Tab-separated table of C-alpha atoms and ligand atoms in Angstrom:
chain	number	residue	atom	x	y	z
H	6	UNK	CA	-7.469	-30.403	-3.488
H	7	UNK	CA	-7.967	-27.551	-5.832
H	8	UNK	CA	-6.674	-28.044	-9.332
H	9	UNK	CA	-4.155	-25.486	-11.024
H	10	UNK	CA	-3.942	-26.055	-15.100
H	11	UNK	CA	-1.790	-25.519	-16.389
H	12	UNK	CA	1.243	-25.176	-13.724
H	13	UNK	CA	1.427	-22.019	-11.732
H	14	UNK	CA	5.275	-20.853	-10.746
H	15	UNK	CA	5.669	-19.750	-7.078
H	16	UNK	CA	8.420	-17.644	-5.986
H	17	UNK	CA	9.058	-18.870	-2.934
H	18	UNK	CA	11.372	-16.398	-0.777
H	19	UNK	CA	13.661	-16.882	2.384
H	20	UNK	CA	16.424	-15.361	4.027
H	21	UNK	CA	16.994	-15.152	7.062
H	22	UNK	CA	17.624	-18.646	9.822
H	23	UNK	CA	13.786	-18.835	11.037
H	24	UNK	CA	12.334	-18.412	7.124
H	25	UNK	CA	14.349	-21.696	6.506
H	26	UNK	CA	12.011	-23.476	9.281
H	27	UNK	CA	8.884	-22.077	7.911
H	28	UNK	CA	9.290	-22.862	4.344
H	29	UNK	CA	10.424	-26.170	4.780
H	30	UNK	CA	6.817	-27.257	5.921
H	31	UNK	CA	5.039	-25.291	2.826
H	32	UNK	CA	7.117	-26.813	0.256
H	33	UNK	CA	6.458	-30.161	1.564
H	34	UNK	CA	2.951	-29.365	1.848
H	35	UNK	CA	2.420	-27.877	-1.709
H	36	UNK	CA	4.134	-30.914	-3.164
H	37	UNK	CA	1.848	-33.092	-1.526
H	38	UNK	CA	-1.393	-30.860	-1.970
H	39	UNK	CA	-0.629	-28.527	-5.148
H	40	UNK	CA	0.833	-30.722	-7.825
H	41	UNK	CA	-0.102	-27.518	-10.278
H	42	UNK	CA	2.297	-24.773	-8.215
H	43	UNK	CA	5.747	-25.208	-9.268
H	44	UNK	CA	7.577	-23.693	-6.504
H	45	UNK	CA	10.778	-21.719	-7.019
H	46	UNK	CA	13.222	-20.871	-4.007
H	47	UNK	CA	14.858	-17.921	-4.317
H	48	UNK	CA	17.417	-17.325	-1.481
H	49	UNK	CA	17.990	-13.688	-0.574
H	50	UNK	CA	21.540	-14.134	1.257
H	51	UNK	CA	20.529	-11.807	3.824
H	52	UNK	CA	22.073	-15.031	6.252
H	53	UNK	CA	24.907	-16.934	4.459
H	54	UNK	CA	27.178	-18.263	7.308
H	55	UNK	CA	27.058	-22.284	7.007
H	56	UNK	CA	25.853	-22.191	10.491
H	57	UNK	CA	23.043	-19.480	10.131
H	58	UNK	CA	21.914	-21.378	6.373
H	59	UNK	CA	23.455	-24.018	4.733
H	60	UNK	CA	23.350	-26.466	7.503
H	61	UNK	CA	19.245	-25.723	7.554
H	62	UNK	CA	18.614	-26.427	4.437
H	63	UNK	CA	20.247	-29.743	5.040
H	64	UNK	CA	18.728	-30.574	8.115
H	65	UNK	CA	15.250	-29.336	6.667
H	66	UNK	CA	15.104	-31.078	3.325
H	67	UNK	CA	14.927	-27.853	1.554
H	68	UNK	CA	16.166	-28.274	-1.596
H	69	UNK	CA	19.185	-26.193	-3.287
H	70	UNK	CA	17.635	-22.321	-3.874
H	71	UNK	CA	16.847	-21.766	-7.907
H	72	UNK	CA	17.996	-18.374	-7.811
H	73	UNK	CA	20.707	-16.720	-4.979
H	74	UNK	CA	20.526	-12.714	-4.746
H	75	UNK	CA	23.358	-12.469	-2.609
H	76	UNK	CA	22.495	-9.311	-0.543
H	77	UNK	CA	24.569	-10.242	2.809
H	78	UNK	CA	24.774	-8.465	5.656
H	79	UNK	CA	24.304	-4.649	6.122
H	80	UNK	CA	22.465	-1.624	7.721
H	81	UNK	CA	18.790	-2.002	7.347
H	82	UNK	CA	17.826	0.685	4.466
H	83	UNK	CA	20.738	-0.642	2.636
H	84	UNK	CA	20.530	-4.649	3.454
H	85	UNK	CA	16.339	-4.116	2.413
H	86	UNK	CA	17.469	-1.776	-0.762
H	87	UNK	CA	19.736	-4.728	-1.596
H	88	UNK	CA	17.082	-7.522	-1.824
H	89	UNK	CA	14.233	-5.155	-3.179
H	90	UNK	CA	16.589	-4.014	-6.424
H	91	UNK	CA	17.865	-7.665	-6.908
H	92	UNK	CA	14.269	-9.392	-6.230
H	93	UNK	CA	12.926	-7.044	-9.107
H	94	UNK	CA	15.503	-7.335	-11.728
H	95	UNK	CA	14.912	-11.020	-11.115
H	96	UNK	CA	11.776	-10.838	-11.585
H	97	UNK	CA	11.557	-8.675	-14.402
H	98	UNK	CA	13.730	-11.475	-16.427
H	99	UNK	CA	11.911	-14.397	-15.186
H	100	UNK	CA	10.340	-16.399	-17.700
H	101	UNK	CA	7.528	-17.755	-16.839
H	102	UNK	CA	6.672	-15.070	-14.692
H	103	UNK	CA	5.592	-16.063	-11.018
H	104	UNK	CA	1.996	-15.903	-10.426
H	105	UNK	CA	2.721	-14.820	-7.292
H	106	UNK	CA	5.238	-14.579	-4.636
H	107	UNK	CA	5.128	-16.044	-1.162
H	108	UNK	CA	6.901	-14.517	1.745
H	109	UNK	CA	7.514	-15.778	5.052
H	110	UNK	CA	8.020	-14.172	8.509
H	111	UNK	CA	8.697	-11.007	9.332
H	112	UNK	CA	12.369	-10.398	8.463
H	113	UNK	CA	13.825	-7.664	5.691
H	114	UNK	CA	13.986	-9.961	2.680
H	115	UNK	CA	10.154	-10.241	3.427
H	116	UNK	CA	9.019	-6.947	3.064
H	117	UNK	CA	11.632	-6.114	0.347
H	118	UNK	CA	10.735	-9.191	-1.874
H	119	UNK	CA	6.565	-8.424	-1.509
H	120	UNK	CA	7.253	-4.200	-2.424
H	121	UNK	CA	9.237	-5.549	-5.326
H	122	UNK	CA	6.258	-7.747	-6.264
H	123	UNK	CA	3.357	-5.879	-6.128
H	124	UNK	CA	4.639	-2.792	-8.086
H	125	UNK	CA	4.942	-5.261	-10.879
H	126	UNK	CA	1.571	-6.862	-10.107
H	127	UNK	CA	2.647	-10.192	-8.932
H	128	UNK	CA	0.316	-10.822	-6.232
H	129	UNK	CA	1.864	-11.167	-2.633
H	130	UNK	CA	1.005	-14.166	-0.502
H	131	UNK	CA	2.333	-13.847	3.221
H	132	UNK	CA	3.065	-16.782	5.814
H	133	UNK	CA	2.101	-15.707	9.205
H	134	UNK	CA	0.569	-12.596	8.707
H	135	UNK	CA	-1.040	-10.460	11.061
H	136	UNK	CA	0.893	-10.735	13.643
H	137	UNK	CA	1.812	-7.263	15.893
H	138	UNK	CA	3.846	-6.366	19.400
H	139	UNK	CA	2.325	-3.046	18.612
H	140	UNK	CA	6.038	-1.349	19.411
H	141	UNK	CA	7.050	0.049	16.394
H	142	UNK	CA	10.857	0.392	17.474
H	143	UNK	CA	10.958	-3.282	16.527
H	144	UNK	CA	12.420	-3.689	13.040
H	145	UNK	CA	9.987	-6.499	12.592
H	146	UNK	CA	6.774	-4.705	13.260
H	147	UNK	CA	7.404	-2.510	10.415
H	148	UNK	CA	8.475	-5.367	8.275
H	149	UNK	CA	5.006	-7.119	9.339
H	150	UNK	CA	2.663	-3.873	9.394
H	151	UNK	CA	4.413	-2.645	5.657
H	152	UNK	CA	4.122	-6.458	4.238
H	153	UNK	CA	0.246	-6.801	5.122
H	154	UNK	CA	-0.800	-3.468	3.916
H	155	UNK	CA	0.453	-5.205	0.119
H	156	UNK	CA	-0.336	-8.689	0.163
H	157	UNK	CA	-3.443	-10.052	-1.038
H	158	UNK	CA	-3.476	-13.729	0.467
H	159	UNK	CA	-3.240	-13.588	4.599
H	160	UNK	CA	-2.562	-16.977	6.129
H	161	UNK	CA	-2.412	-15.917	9.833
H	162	UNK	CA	-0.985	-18.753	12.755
H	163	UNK	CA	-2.940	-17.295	15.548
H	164	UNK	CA	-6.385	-15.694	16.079
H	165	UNK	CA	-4.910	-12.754	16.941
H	166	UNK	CA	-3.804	-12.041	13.626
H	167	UNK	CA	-6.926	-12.487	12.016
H	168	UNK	CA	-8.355	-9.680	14.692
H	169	UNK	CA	-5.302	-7.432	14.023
H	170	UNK	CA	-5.886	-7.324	10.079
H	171	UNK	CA	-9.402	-6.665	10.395
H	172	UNK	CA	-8.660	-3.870	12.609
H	173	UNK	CA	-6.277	-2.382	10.019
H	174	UNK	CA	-9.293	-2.535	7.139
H	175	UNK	CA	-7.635	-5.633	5.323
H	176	UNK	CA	-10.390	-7.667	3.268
H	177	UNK	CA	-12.007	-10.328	5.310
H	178	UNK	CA	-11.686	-12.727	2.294
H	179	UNK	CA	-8.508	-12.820	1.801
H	180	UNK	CA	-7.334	-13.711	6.039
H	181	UNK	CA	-7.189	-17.463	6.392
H	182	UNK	CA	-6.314	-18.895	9.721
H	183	UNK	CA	-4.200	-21.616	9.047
H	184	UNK	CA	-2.524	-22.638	12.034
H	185	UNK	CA	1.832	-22.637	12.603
H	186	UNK	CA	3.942	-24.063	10.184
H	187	UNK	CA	7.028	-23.621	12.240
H	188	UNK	CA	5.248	-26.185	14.748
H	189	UNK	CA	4.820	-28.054	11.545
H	190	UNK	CA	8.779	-28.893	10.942
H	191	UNK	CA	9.441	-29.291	15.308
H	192	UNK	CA	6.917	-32.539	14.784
H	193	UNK	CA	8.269	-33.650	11.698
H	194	UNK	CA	12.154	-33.322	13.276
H	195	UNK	CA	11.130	-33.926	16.811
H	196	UNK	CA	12.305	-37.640	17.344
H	197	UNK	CA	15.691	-36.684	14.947
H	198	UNK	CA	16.342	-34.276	17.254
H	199	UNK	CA	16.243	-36.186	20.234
H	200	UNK	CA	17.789	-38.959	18.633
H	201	UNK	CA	21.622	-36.959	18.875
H	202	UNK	CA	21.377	-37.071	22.378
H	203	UNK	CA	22.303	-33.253	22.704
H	204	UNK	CA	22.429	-32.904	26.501
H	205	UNK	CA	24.576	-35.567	27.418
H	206	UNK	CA	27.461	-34.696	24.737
H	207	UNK	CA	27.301	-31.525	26.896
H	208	UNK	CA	27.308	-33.604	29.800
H	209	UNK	CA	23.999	-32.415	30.301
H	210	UNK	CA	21.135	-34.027	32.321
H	211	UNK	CA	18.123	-34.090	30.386
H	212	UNK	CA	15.299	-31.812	32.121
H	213	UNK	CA	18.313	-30.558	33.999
H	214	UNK	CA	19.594	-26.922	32.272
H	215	UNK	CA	18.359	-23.915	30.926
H	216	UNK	CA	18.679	-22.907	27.155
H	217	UNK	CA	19.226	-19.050	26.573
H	218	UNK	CA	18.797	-17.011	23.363
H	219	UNK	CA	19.525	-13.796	22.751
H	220	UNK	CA	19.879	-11.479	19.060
H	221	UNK	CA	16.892	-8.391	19.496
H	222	UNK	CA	18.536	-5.157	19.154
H	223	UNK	CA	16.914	-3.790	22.369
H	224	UNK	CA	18.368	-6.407	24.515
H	225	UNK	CA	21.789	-6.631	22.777
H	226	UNK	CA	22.900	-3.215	21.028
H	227	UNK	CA	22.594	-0.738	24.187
H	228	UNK	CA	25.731	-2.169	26.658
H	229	UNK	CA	23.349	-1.192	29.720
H	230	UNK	CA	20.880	-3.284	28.936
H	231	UNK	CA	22.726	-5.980	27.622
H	232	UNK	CA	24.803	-6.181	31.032
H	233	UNK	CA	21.865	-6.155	32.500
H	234	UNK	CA	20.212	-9.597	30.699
H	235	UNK	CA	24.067	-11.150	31.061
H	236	UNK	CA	23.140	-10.667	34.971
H	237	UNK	CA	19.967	-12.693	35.014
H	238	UNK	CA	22.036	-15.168	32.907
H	239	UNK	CA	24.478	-15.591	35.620
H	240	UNK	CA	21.505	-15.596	38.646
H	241	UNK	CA	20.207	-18.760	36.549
H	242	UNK	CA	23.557	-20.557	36.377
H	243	UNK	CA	23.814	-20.442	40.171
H	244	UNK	CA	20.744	-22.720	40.131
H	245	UNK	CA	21.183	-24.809	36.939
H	246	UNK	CA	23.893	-24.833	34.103
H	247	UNK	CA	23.116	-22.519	31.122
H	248	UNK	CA	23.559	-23.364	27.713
H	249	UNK	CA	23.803	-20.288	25.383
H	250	UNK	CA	24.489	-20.880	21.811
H	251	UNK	CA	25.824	-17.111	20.373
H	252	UNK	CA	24.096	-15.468	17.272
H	253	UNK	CA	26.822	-13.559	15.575
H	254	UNK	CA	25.382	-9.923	16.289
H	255	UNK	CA	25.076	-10.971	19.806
H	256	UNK	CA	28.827	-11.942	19.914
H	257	UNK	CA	30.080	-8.901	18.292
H	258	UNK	CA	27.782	-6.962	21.099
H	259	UNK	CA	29.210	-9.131	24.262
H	260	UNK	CA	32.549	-8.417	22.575
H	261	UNK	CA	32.512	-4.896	22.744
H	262	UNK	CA	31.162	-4.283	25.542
H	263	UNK	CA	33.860	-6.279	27.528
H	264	UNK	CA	31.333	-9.175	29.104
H	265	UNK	CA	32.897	-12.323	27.055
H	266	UNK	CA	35.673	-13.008	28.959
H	267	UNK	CA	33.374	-12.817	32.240
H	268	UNK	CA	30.859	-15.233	30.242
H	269	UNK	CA	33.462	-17.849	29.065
H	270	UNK	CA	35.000	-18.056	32.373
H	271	UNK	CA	32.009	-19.239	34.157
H	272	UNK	CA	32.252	-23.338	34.085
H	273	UNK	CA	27.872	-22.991	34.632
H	274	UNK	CA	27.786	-21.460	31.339
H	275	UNK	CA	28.360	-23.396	28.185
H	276	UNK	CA	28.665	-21.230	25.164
H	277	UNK	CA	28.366	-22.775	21.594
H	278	UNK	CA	28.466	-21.595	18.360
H	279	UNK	CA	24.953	-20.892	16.494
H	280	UNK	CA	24.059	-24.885	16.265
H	281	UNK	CA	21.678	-26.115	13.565
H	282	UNK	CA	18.303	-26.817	13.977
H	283	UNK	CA	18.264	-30.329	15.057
H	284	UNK	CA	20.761	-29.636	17.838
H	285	UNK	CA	18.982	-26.956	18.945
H	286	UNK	CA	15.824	-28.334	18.754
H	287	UNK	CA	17.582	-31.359	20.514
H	288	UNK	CA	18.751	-29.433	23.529
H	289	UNK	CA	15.820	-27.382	23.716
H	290	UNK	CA	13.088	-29.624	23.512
H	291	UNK	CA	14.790	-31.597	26.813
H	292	UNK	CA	15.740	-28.184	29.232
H	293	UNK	CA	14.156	-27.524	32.219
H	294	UNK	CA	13.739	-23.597	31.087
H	295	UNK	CA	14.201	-21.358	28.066
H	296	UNK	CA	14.747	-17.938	28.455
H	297	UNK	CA	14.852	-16.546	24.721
H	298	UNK	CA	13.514	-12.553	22.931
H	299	UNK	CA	13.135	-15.202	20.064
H	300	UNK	CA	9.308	-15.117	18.851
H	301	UNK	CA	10.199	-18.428	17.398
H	302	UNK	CA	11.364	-19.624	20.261
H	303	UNK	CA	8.348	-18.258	22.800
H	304	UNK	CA	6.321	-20.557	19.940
H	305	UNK	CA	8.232	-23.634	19.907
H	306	UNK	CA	8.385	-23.455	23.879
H	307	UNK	CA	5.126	-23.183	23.724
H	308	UNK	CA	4.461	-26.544	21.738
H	309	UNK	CA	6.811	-28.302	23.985
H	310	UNK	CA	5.017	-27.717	26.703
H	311	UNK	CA	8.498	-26.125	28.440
H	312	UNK	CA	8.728	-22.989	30.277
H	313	UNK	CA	9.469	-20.016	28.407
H	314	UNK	CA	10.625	-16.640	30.222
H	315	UNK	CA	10.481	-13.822	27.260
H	316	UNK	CA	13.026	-11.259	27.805
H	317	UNK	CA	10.609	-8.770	25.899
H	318	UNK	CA	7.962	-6.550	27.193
H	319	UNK	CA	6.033	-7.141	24.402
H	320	UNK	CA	5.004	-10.251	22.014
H	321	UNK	CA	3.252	-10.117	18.668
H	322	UNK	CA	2.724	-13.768	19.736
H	323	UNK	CA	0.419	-13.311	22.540
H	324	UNK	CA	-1.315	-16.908	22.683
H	325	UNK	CA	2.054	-18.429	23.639
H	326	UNK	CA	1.655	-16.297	26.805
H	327	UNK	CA	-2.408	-16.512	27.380
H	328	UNK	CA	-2.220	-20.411	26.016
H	329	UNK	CA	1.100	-21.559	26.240
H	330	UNK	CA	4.359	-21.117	28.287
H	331	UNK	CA	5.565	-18.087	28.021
H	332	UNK	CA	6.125	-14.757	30.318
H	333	UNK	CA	7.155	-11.441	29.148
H	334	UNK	CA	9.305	-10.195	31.876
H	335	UNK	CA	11.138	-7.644	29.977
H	336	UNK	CA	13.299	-5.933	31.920
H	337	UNK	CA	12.389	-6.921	35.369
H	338	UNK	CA	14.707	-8.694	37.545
H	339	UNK	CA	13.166	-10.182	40.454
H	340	UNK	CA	10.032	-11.018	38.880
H	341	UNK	CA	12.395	-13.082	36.050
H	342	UNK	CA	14.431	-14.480	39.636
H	343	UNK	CA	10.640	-15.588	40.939
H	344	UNK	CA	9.682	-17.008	37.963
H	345	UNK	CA	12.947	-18.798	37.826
H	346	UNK	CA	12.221	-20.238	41.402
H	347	UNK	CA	8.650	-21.300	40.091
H	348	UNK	CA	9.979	-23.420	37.660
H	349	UNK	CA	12.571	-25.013	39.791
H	350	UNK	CA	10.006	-26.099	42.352
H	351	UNK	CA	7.044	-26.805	39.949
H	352	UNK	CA	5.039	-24.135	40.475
H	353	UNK	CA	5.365	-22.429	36.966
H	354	UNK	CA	1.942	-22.411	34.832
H	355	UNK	CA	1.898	-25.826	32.618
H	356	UNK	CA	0.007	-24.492	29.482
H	357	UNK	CA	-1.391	-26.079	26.125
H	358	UNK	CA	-0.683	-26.309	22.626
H	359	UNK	CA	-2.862	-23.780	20.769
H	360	UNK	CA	-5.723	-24.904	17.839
H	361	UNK	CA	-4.038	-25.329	14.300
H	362	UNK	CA	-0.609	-25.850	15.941
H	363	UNK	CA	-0.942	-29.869	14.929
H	364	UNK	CA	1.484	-30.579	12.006
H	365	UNK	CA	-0.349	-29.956	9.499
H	366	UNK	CA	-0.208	-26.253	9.090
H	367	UNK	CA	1.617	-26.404	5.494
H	368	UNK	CA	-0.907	-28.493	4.259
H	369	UNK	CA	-3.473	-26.125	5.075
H	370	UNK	CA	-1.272	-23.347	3.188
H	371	UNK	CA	-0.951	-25.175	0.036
H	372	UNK	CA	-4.500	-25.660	0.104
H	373	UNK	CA	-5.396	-22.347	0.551
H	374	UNK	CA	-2.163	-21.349	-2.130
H	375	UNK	CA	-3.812	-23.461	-4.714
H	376	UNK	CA	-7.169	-21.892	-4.561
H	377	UNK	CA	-6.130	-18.361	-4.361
H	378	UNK	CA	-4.364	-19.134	-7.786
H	379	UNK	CA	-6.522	-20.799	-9.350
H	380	UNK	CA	-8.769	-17.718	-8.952
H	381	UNK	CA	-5.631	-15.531	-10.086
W	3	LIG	C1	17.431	-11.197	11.511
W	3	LIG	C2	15.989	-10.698	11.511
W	3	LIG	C3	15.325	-11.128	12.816
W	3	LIG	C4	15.463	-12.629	13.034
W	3	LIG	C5	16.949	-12.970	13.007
W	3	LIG	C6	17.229	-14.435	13.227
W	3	LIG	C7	15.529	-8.583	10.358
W	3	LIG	C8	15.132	-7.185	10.580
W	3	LIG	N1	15.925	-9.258	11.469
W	3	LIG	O1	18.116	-10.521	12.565
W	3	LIG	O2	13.944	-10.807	12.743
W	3	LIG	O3	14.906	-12.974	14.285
W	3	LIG	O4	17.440	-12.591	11.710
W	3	LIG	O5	18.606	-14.629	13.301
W	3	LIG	O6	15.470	-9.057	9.244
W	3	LIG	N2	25.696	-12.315	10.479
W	3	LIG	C9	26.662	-13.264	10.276
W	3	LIG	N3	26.375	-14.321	9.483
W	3	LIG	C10	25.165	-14.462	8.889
W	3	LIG	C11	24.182	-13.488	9.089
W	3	LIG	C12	24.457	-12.421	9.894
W	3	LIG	O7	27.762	-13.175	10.806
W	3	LIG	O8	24.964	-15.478	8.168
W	3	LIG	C13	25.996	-11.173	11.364
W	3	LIG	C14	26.369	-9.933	10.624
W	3	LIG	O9	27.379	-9.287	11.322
W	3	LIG	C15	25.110	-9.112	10.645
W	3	LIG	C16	24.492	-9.534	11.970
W	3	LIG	O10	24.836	-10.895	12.124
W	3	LIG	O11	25.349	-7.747	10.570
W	3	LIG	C17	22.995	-9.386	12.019
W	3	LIG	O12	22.382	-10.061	10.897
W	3	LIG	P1	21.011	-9.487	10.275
W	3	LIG	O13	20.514	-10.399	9.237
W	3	LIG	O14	21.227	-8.058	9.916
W	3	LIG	O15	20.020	-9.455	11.486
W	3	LIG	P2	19.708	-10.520	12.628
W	3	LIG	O16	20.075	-9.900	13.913
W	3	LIG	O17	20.249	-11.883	12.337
């Protein structure tokens, strides 16, 4: 353990629903490794439904944000302008001033909060760095390519990332492999989770149903393809009942394009609201299948040791598929209908949980937080 003297404040950012699961396991890990970082939570508001927030924080044991910037929901440019102006005012008035601020993910809030940061010269520290589908129509490769190129601590879940910032001339030094702290929180919650006995309220079998995901723009904003992913849905709930819990830009998308009605009337299909992490991690953790364009998800899968069909042609996560349980079969229908059949009969490739993915990732980060500011 690396002393701080005296205390170091951390601004601590999230938001948006998979930054709650990542920061849960670094706050618990720098109170239990970094007694000199005082950690403050600032909450951008980019989600604020109780089912896409609140009810995480709860479930997670993070405790109530210090500061709330309030930024909601918007059009990118405006939604990132949002949390950017409101970070840096913040920070401008904060007193102490933050020795540094740590980001998460891969999501607006993150690159917004780290630009406002560095042009004030509060050094940038980013959680899962490094990490590239190399398709920059993603929102979140620019988030995660922009966020890099300005932070000067790297702590990078795969060793992927650590090859992908070395290719883009970052400073060996400052690239730590650290392992996944979103695998971190799935073994702290796993036996919670479990405990609620998910599947059977839904009159579920356990290892008996598929769990589908769905929220990436390129699956859900153009109607063609989106029809198109609602038709594999429908394929798998000939063969086994489909859970599908509905993230709200995904609802608005099925809406207008006239598919809900079609989706709710099919008694193989169980729709649900967003649920909260334990219930999802409840029902997930005991499916048969997961068909997800979640990167969290291909990750968790991946952990769980359950198959994972990506509905992506790409993956800045690419151990989950060379390691782990996951196939990109972007758009591809009969290879997805195959790989269904695979599963089904036990044919499907079995996989392992990568190095570093072992509970103990946020440790590792506070460790390597403490150092870097003790040096700052
Ligand atoms: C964001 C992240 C994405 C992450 C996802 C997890 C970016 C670029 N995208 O996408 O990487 O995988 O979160 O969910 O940051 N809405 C609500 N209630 C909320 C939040 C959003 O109803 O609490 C609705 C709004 O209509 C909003 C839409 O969902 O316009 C999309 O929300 P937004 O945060 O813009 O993007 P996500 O698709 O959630």
């Amino acid at each position: 353990m690396t002393p701080v003297t005296p205390a170091k404040t951390l601004a601590c950012i999230v938001g948006a629903r998979p930054n709650f699961v990542k920061i849960a396991p670094v706050l618990a890990g720098l109170r239990e490794m970094a007694p000199g970082v005082r950690p403050v939570l600032v909450h951008t508001g980019q989600h604020y439904d109780a089912a896409m927030s609140d009810r995480f924080f709860e479930q997670l044991g993070i405790p109530e944000p210090d500061v709330h910037l309030e930024v909601g929901s918007g059009p990118h440019g405006q939604q990132t302008a949002r949390v950017l102006e409101r970070y840096e005012s913040w920070l401008l008035a904060a007193d102490p001033k933050p020795a540094a601020t740590l980001v998460v993910g891969d999501v607006n809030s993150t690159v917004a909060c780290a630009l406002a940061s560095v042009k004030l010269g509060v050094p940038v520290i980013h959680v899962e760095a490094g990490l590239r589908s190399f398709d920059r129509t993603m929102p979140e490769e620019i988030n995660r390519v922009l966020t890099d190129a300005i932070s000067d601590l790297l702590l990078v879940s795969e060793p992927s990332g650590v090859s992908n910032l070395l290719a883009e001339g970052r400073p060996e030094g400052s690239i730590k492999l650290v392992g996944n702290v979103m695998i971190d929180a799935l073994t702290l919650q796993l036996q919670a989770a479990r405990d609620l006995r998910q599947p059977e309220k839904l009159d579920l079998q356990p290892g008996g149903y598929a769990v589908w995901t769905l929220h990436r723009p390129s699956n859900v904003d153009d109607p063609v393809a989106l029809t198109r992913v609602i038709a594999s849905l429908q394929r798998t709930a000939l063969k086994l009942p489909v859970v599908f819990p509905v993230h709200p830009r995904t609802e608005a998308r099925l809406r207008a394009a006239g598919l809900e009605p079609m989706l709710a009337g099919d008694p193989r299909v169980i729709l649900t609201e967003p649920l909260g992490y334990l219930e999802f991690l409840g029902l997930s953790s005991q499916a048969r299948l997961i068909v997800t364009d979640s990167g969290g998800l291909q990750e968790e899968s991946t952990a769980l040791g359950i198959p994972c069909l990506t509905l992506r042609s790409t993956t800045e996560r690419p151990i989950t598929v060379s390691e782990g349980t996951s196939t990109l079969v972007g758009s591809n229908g009969s290879l997805f209908d195959r790989l269904v059949e695979d599963v089904l009969e036990g044919r499907y490739k079995k996989g392992h949980c990568p190095r570093l993915w072992d509970g103990r990732a946020g440790r590792r980060v506070a460790k390597e937080v403490a150092s870097f500011l003790a040096g700052a």
